[in-house]
């Protein structure tokens, strides 16, 4: 008998070696229909794997967190099977699950999206047939024989250790795979091919170029439609397209991966930094600036040369080797060390918006989200060991306060020591405990992200959530006990002894460029009034009123409102429509009636119109919105 322990602690005995499917059927046929895999003593496995001895089992149904990735893995096999039916000369490589779906790299004739319908048609036949998917283990020699006509599979098998190799069979199709997979192809309910691109075998440009075919799959057509609707909304919010339409920024081949910020983009940029400076002054920070290029020796001392060299740009000056800074930290160390410090000065909070450069491969550059040159809103905090918790708590509060101004939620992750790191075990333990105790005191939930810390210390990452529910890692709090050691940083303590300060690296926006891109998509270009590059546009209804509109514009500008005047000889409806396309929050119509009465007709971007608004009332309400950085444009209580 084999005793199976379920998650609720109950135990059930089975004769022989039961499978997960048999266990599910012993409970109910409905559970068996809904189960697609099992967790066996902590490992996720196929539902048809025999269980030879007593074990703990959790049945995985379509409602469980792991289910979607398991099904999408099987969907990749279904897609590959369909492609081989249509293109029998195609050679398979690998087909992993990725965020949002899956892909398969295949050596075959070039495909386009025009080919997708016939592939999807074949996929539907395979799904409808509910072909069983079963695991089979073979010796390495047999696997080599099975795949003798498959060069990529042969190469992968050759890299494996001797011993049993797992294959998955579904009808005429067999694939080399670790699994697990769903019981049959019918579990792939709703599938859609998304795009095709080129990819080199094993990411090596000297090897064969493959067709990378992306797809996605869900357990229902409703879920698939919701996902496709989400992608369509994300497409509409694409920051590169909106940035071009609103004339915020551009990119040019002469400087790949480096953004050109246009005048209207600079308005948003400077408004963001004005807010950043206001918050930091209030939190007791001083602002600093360090050089962009520094001697190689400094980067060797900091550990960047050893740990980050492949991402750094270098240059030579007077026969000495320099590096363009990828981070602001070493300059901050020199600045701290410029004079002696006392414990009475600590904590010392020094912030810098520094221009940094990092070498990124051309294939990963992506608008403002992945660039080679960006401004990092860095800060270095120097403190005594007993100040760690209070300082990190203050940092968490600062970041939350600033994100909430943009309507951005977030979740927290604590990342621990990676394999490639500097510093002693004792330093890492002290640093990690310091961050964890602050997070515990903060009281919000957080996740542990094992092994994903910076090479110089553990960190807390803020993953902000935008209007579409997407998450972006922006803010970070990194506790560093290594750089103070490397740079011999000290302070004089109460007992007149020199001691090492604890140092924290910290960002809020992270990259100003990337944060701007996130805001463009978060607001879909409809920035809140305080952040909008043009806050109001004046539309005189005829040429005779253009001069008066200029006088009104001057008055508004003196009140600190960013104004444009559209004095073109165009219809009022056209000018309103174009102002809406430019996402101007306040559209002000000026006619003879408004001039005579000294009032304004104000239309907000969401379509609300208020007539007969006095100039003073308008400026008072707008000034309140700007000063308090309000998110909602409810000027008149609408």
PDB file of N, CA and C in Angstrom, residues 462-516:
ATOM      1  N   UNK A 462      11.379  48.424  -5.324  1.00  0.00           N
ATOM      2  CA  UNK A 462       9.984  48.842  -5.466  1.00  0.00           C
ATOM      3  C   UNK A 462       9.526  48.487  -6.876  1.00  0.00           C
ATOM      4  N   UNK A 463       8.524  47.644  -6.996  1.00  0.00           N
ATOM      5  CA  UNK A 463       7.934  47.299  -8.289  1.00  0.00           C
ATOM      6  C   UNK A 463       6.617  48.053  -8.389  1.00  0.00           C
ATOM      7  N   UNK A 464       6.641  49.167  -9.120  1.00  0.00           N
ATOM      8  CA  UNK A 464       5.453  50.004  -9.201  1.00  0.00           C
ATOM      9  C   UNK A 464       4.464  49.415 -10.203  1.00  0.00           C
ATOM     10  N   UNK A 465       3.195  49.713  -9.989  1.00  0.00           N
ATOM     11  CA  UNK A 465       2.125  49.175 -10.839  1.00  0.00           C
ATOM     12  C   UNK A 465       1.429  50.318 -11.543  1.00  0.00           C
ATOM     13  N   UNK A 466       1.348  50.240 -12.894  1.00  0.00           N
ATOM     14  CA  UNK A 466       0.744  51.330 -13.658  1.00  0.00           C
ATOM     15  C   UNK A 466      -0.748  51.107 -13.873  1.00  0.00           C
ATOM     16  N   UNK A 467      -1.348  51.979 -14.678  1.00  0.00           N
ATOM     17  CA  UNK A 467      -2.802  51.948 -14.883  1.00  0.00           C
ATOM     18  C   UNK A 467      -3.281  50.664 -15.536  1.00  0.00           C
ATOM     19  N   UNK A 468      -2.392  49.941 -16.244  1.00  0.00           N
ATOM     20  CA  UNK A 468      -2.772  48.684 -16.889  1.00  0.00           C
ATOM     21  C   UNK A 468      -2.447  47.469 -16.025  1.00  0.00           C
ATOM     22  N   UNK A 469      -1.934  47.712 -14.816  1.00  0.00           N
ATOM     23  CA  UNK A 469      -1.588  46.598 -13.941  1.00  0.00           C
ATOM     24  C   UNK A 469      -0.216  46.020 -14.205  1.00  0.00           C
ATOM     25  N   UNK A 470       0.552  46.629 -15.128  1.00  0.00           N
ATOM     26  CA  UNK A 470       1.918  46.173 -15.386  1.00  0.00           C
ATOM     27  C   UNK A 470       2.837  46.651 -14.271  1.00  0.00           C
ATOM     28  N   UNK A 471       3.868  45.886 -13.981  1.00  0.00           N
ATOM     29  CA  UNK A 471       4.801  46.288 -12.938  1.00  0.00           C
ATOM     30  C   UNK A 471       6.151  46.660 -13.539  1.00  0.00           C
ATOM     31  N   UNK A 472       6.797  47.647 -12.894  1.00  0.00           N
ATOM     32  CA  UNK A 472       8.092  48.161 -13.336  1.00  0.00           C
ATOM     33  C   UNK A 472       8.970  48.312 -12.098  1.00  0.00           C
ATOM     34  N   UNK A 473      10.181  47.804 -12.180  1.00  0.00           N
ATOM     35  CA  UNK A 473      11.104  47.985 -11.058  1.00  0.00           C
ATOM     36  C   UNK A 473      11.774  49.346 -11.209  1.00  0.00           C
ATOM     37  N   UNK A 474      11.526  50.219 -10.239  1.00  0.00           N
ATOM     38  CA  UNK A 474      12.070  51.583 -10.316  1.00  0.00           C
ATOM     39  C   UNK A 474      12.930  51.887  -9.088  1.00  0.00           C
ATOM     40  N   UNK A 475      12.274  52.179  -7.979  1.00  0.00           N
ATOM     41  CA  UNK A 475      13.004  52.548  -6.779  1.00  0.00           C
ATOM     42  C   UNK A 475      13.761  51.378  -6.184  1.00  0.00           C
ATOM     43  N   UNK A 476      14.860  51.688  -5.529  1.00  0.00           N
ATOM     44  CA  UNK A 476      15.630  50.640  -4.863  1.00  0.00           C
ATOM     45  C   UNK A 476      16.325  51.228  -3.649  1.00  0.00           C
ATOM     46  N   UNK A 477      16.484  50.405  -2.630  1.00  0.00           N
ATOM     47  CA  UNK A 477      17.220  50.773  -1.420  1.00  0.00           C
ATOM     48  C   UNK A 477      18.254  49.671  -1.208  1.00  0.00           C
ATOM     49  N   UNK A 478      19.537  50.025  -1.342  1.00  0.00           N
ATOM     50  CA  UNK A 478      20.608  49.025  -1.289  1.00  0.00           C
ATOM     51  C   UNK A 478      21.546  49.354  -0.140  1.00  0.00           C
ATOM     52  N   UNK A 479      21.650  48.427   0.787  1.00  0.00           N
ATOM     53  CA  UNK A 479      22.511  48.644   1.940  1.00  0.00           C
ATOM     54  C   UNK A 479      23.900  48.078   1.637  1.00  0.00           C
ATOM     55  N   UNK A 480      24.918  48.936   1.734  1.00  0.00           N
ATOM     56  CA  UNK A 480      26.266  48.574   1.276  1.00  0.00           C
ATOM     57  C   UNK A 480      27.273  48.734   2.418  1.00  0.00           C
ATOM     58  N   UNK A 481      27.878  47.619   2.820  1.00  0.00           N
ATOM     59  CA  UNK A 481      28.935  47.681   3.826  1.00  0.00           C
ATOM     60  C   UNK A 481      30.306  47.422   3.201  1.00  0.00           C
ATOM     61  N   UNK A 482      30.352  47.299   1.866  1.00  0.00           N
ATOM     62  CA  UNK A 482      31.602  46.971   1.186  1.00  0.00           C
ATOM     63  C   UNK A 482      32.337  48.207   0.678  1.00  0.00           C
ATOM     64  N   UNK A 483      31.624  49.126  -0.013  1.00  0.00           N
ATOM     65  CA  UNK A 483      32.300  50.303  -0.546  1.00  0.00           C
ATOM     66  C   UNK A 483      32.925  51.174   0.548  1.00  0.00           C
ATOM     67  N   UNK A 484      32.264  51.379   1.693  1.00  0.00           N
ATOM     68  CA  UNK A 484      32.951  52.130   2.761  1.00  0.00           C
ATOM     69  C   UNK A 484      34.269  51.483   3.173  1.00  0.00           C
ATOM     70  N   UNK A 485      34.311  50.139   3.107  1.00  0.00           N
ATOM     71  CA  UNK A 485      35.551  49.428   3.431  1.00  0.00           C
ATOM     72  C   UNK A 485      36.597  49.649   2.342  1.00  0.00           C
ATOM     73  N   UNK A 486      36.196  49.528   1.093  1.00  0.00           N
ATOM     74  CA  UNK A 486      37.134  49.672  -0.017  1.00  0.00           C
ATOM     75  C   UNK A 486      37.718  51.082  -0.101  1.00  0.00           C
ATOM     76  N   UNK A 487      36.898  52.072   0.248  1.00  0.00           N
ATOM     77  CA  UNK A 487      37.363  53.460   0.163  1.00  0.00           C
ATOM     78  C   UNK A 487      37.833  54.010   1.512  1.00  0.00           C
ATOM     79  N   UNK A 488      37.872  53.128   2.512  1.00  0.00           N
ATOM     80  CA  UNK A 488      38.348  53.507   3.841  1.00  0.00           C
ATOM     81  C   UNK A 488      37.594  54.731   4.373  1.00  0.00           C
ATOM     82  N   UNK A 489      36.255  54.680   4.258  1.00  0.00           N
ATOM     83  CA  UNK A 489      35.433  55.776   4.773  1.00  0.00           C
ATOM     84  C   UNK A 489      35.290  55.637   6.281  1.00  0.00           C
ATOM     85  N   UNK A 490      35.364  56.756   6.983  1.00  0.00           N
ATOM     86  CA  UNK A 490      35.277  56.711   8.442  1.00  0.00           C
ATOM     87  C   UNK A 490      34.484  57.908   8.969  1.00  0.00           C
ATOM     88  N   UNK A 491      34.118  57.803  10.235  1.00  0.00           N
ATOM     89  CA  UNK A 491      33.624  58.939  11.006  1.00  0.00           C
ATOM     90  C   UNK A 491      34.156  58.774  12.423  1.00  0.00           C
ATOM     91  N   UNK A 492      34.221  59.868  13.164  1.00  0.00           N
ATOM     92  CA  UNK A 492      34.694  59.822  14.541  1.00  0.00           C
ATOM     93  C   UNK A 492      33.496  59.661  15.461  1.00  0.00           C
ATOM     94  N   UNK A 493      33.482  58.576  16.236  1.00  0.00           N
ATOM     95  CA  UNK A 493      32.347  58.245  17.098  1.00  0.00           C
ATOM     96  C   UNK A 493      32.422  59.010  18.428  1.00  0.00           C
ATOM     97  N   UNK A 494      31.428  58.793  19.268  1.00  0.00           N
ATOM     98  CA  UNK A 494      31.358  59.477  20.567  1.00  0.00           C
ATOM     99  C   UNK A 494      32.604  59.243  21.412  1.00  0.00           C
ATOM    100  N   UNK A 495      33.200  58.063  21.289  1.00  0.00           N
ATOM    101  CA  UNK A 495      34.381  57.721  22.091  1.00  0.00           C
ATOM    102  C   UNK A 495      35.674  58.185  21.423  1.00  0.00           C
ATOM    103  N   UNK A 496      35.533  59.044  20.380  1.00  0.00           N
ATOM    104  CA  UNK A 496      36.682  59.603  19.664  1.00  0.00           C
ATOM    105  C   UNK A 496      37.441  58.552  18.847  1.00  0.00           C
ATOM    106  N   UNK A 497      36.802  57.424  18.571  1.00  0.00           N
ATOM    107  CA  UNK A 497      37.395  56.373  17.743  1.00  0.00           C
ATOM    108  C   UNK A 497      36.854  56.482  16.311  1.00  0.00           C
ATOM    109  N   UNK A 498      37.723  56.135  15.350  1.00  0.00           N
ATOM    110  CA  UNK A 498      37.287  56.122  13.951  1.00  0.00           C
ATOM    111  C   UNK A 498      36.509  54.835  13.667  1.00  0.00           C
ATOM    112  N   UNK A 499      35.348  54.994  13.046  1.00  0.00           N
ATOM    113  CA  UNK A 499      34.527  53.832  12.737  1.00  0.00           C
ATOM    114  C   UNK A 499      34.028  53.925  11.282  1.00  0.00           C
ATOM    115  N   UNK A 500      33.625  52.762  10.767  1.00  0.00           N
ATOM    116  CA  UNK A 500      33.111  52.667   9.403  1.00  0.00           C
ATOM    117  C   UNK A 500      31.639  53.073   9.378  1.00  0.00           C
ATOM    118  N   UNK A 501      31.248  53.984   8.464  1.00  0.00           N
ATOM    119  CA  UNK A 501      29.811  54.268   8.340  1.00  0.00           C
ATOM    120  C   UNK A 501      29.106  53.148   7.569  1.00  0.00           C
ATOM    121  N   UNK A 502      27.852  52.978   7.852  1.00  0.00           N
ATOM    122  CA  UNK A 502      26.992  52.144   7.009  1.00  0.00           C
ATOM    123  C   UNK A 502      26.508  53.038   5.867  1.00  0.00           C
ATOM    124  N   UNK A 503      26.473  52.501   4.653  1.00  0.00           N
ATOM    125  CA  UNK A 503      26.044  53.309   3.515  1.00  0.00           C
ATOM    126  C   UNK A 503      24.852  52.668   2.816  1.00  0.00           C
ATOM    127  N   UNK A 504      23.910  53.498   2.389  1.00  0.00           N
ATOM    128  CA  UNK A 504      22.752  53.056   1.610  1.00  0.00           C
ATOM    129  C   UNK A 504      22.763  53.771   0.266  1.00  0.00           C
ATOM    130  N   UNK A 505      22.648  53.000  -0.820  1.00  0.00           N
ATOM    131  CA  UNK A 505      22.379  53.557  -2.151  1.00  0.00           C
ATOM    132  C   UNK A 505      20.856  53.582  -2.309  1.00  0.00           C
ATOM    133  N   UNK A 506      20.342  54.615  -2.980  1.00  0.00           N
ATOM    134  CA  UNK A 506      18.894  54.694  -3.092  1.00  0.00           C
ATOM    135  C   UNK A 506      18.468  55.469  -4.333  1.00  0.00           C
ATOM    136  N   UNK A 507      17.453  54.964  -5.039  1.00  0.00           N
ATOM    137  CA  UNK A 507      16.822  55.710  -6.119  1.00  0.00           C
ATOM    138  C   UNK A 507      15.307  55.700  -5.893  1.00  0.00           C
ATOM    139  N   UNK A 508      14.632  56.682  -6.472  1.00  0.00           N
ATOM    140  CA  UNK A 508      13.159  56.711  -6.464  1.00  0.00           C
ATOM    141  C   UNK A 508      12.657  56.486  -7.889  1.00  0.00           C
ATOM    142  N   UNK A 509      12.997  57.419  -8.779  1.00  0.00           N
ATOM    143  CA  UNK A 509      12.605  57.250 -10.180  1.00  0.00           C
ATOM    144  C   UNK A 509      13.441  56.153 -10.844  1.00  0.00           C
ATOM    145  N   UNK A 510      14.658  55.959 -10.369  1.00  0.00           N
ATOM    146  CA  UNK A 510      15.577  55.002 -10.977  1.00  0.00           C
ATOM    147  C   UNK A 510      16.293  55.658 -12.136  1.00  0.00           C
ATOM    148  N   UNK A 511      15.744  55.545 -13.318  1.00  0.00           N
ATOM    149  CA  UNK A 511      16.185  56.280 -14.496  1.00  0.00           C
ATOM    150  C   UNK A 511      15.110  57.311 -14.800  1.00  0.00           C
ATOM    151  N   UNK A 512      15.512  58.597 -14.906  1.00  0.00           N
ATOM    152  CA  UNK A 512      14.512  59.632 -15.207  1.00  0.00           C
ATOM    153  C   UNK A 512      13.883  59.345 -16.563  1.00  0.00           C
ATOM    154  N   UNK A 513      14.717  58.934 -17.536  1.00  0.00           N
ATOM    155  CA  UNK A 513      14.194  58.625 -18.868  1.00  0.00           C
ATOM    156  C   UNK A 513      13.157  57.508 -18.801  1.00  0.00           C
ATOM    157  N   UNK A 514      13.481  56.443 -18.105  1.00  0.00           N
ATOM    158  CA  UNK A 514      12.568  55.301 -18.033  1.00  0.00           C
ATOM    159  C   UNK A 514      11.301  55.674 -17.277  1.00  0.00           C
ATOM    160  N   UNK A 515      11.445  56.433 -16.203  1.00  0.00           N
ATOM    161  CA  UNK A 515      10.267  56.842 -15.432  1.00  0.00           C
ATOM    162  C   UNK A 515       9.364  57.726 -16.278  1.00  0.00           C
ATOM    163  N   UNK A 516       9.963  58.591 -17.103  1.00  0.00           N
ATOM    164  CA  UNK A 516       9.157  59.405 -18.019  1.00  0.00           C
ATOM    165  C   UNK A 516       8.378  58.512 -18.972  1.00  0.00           C
TER     166      UNK A 516
END
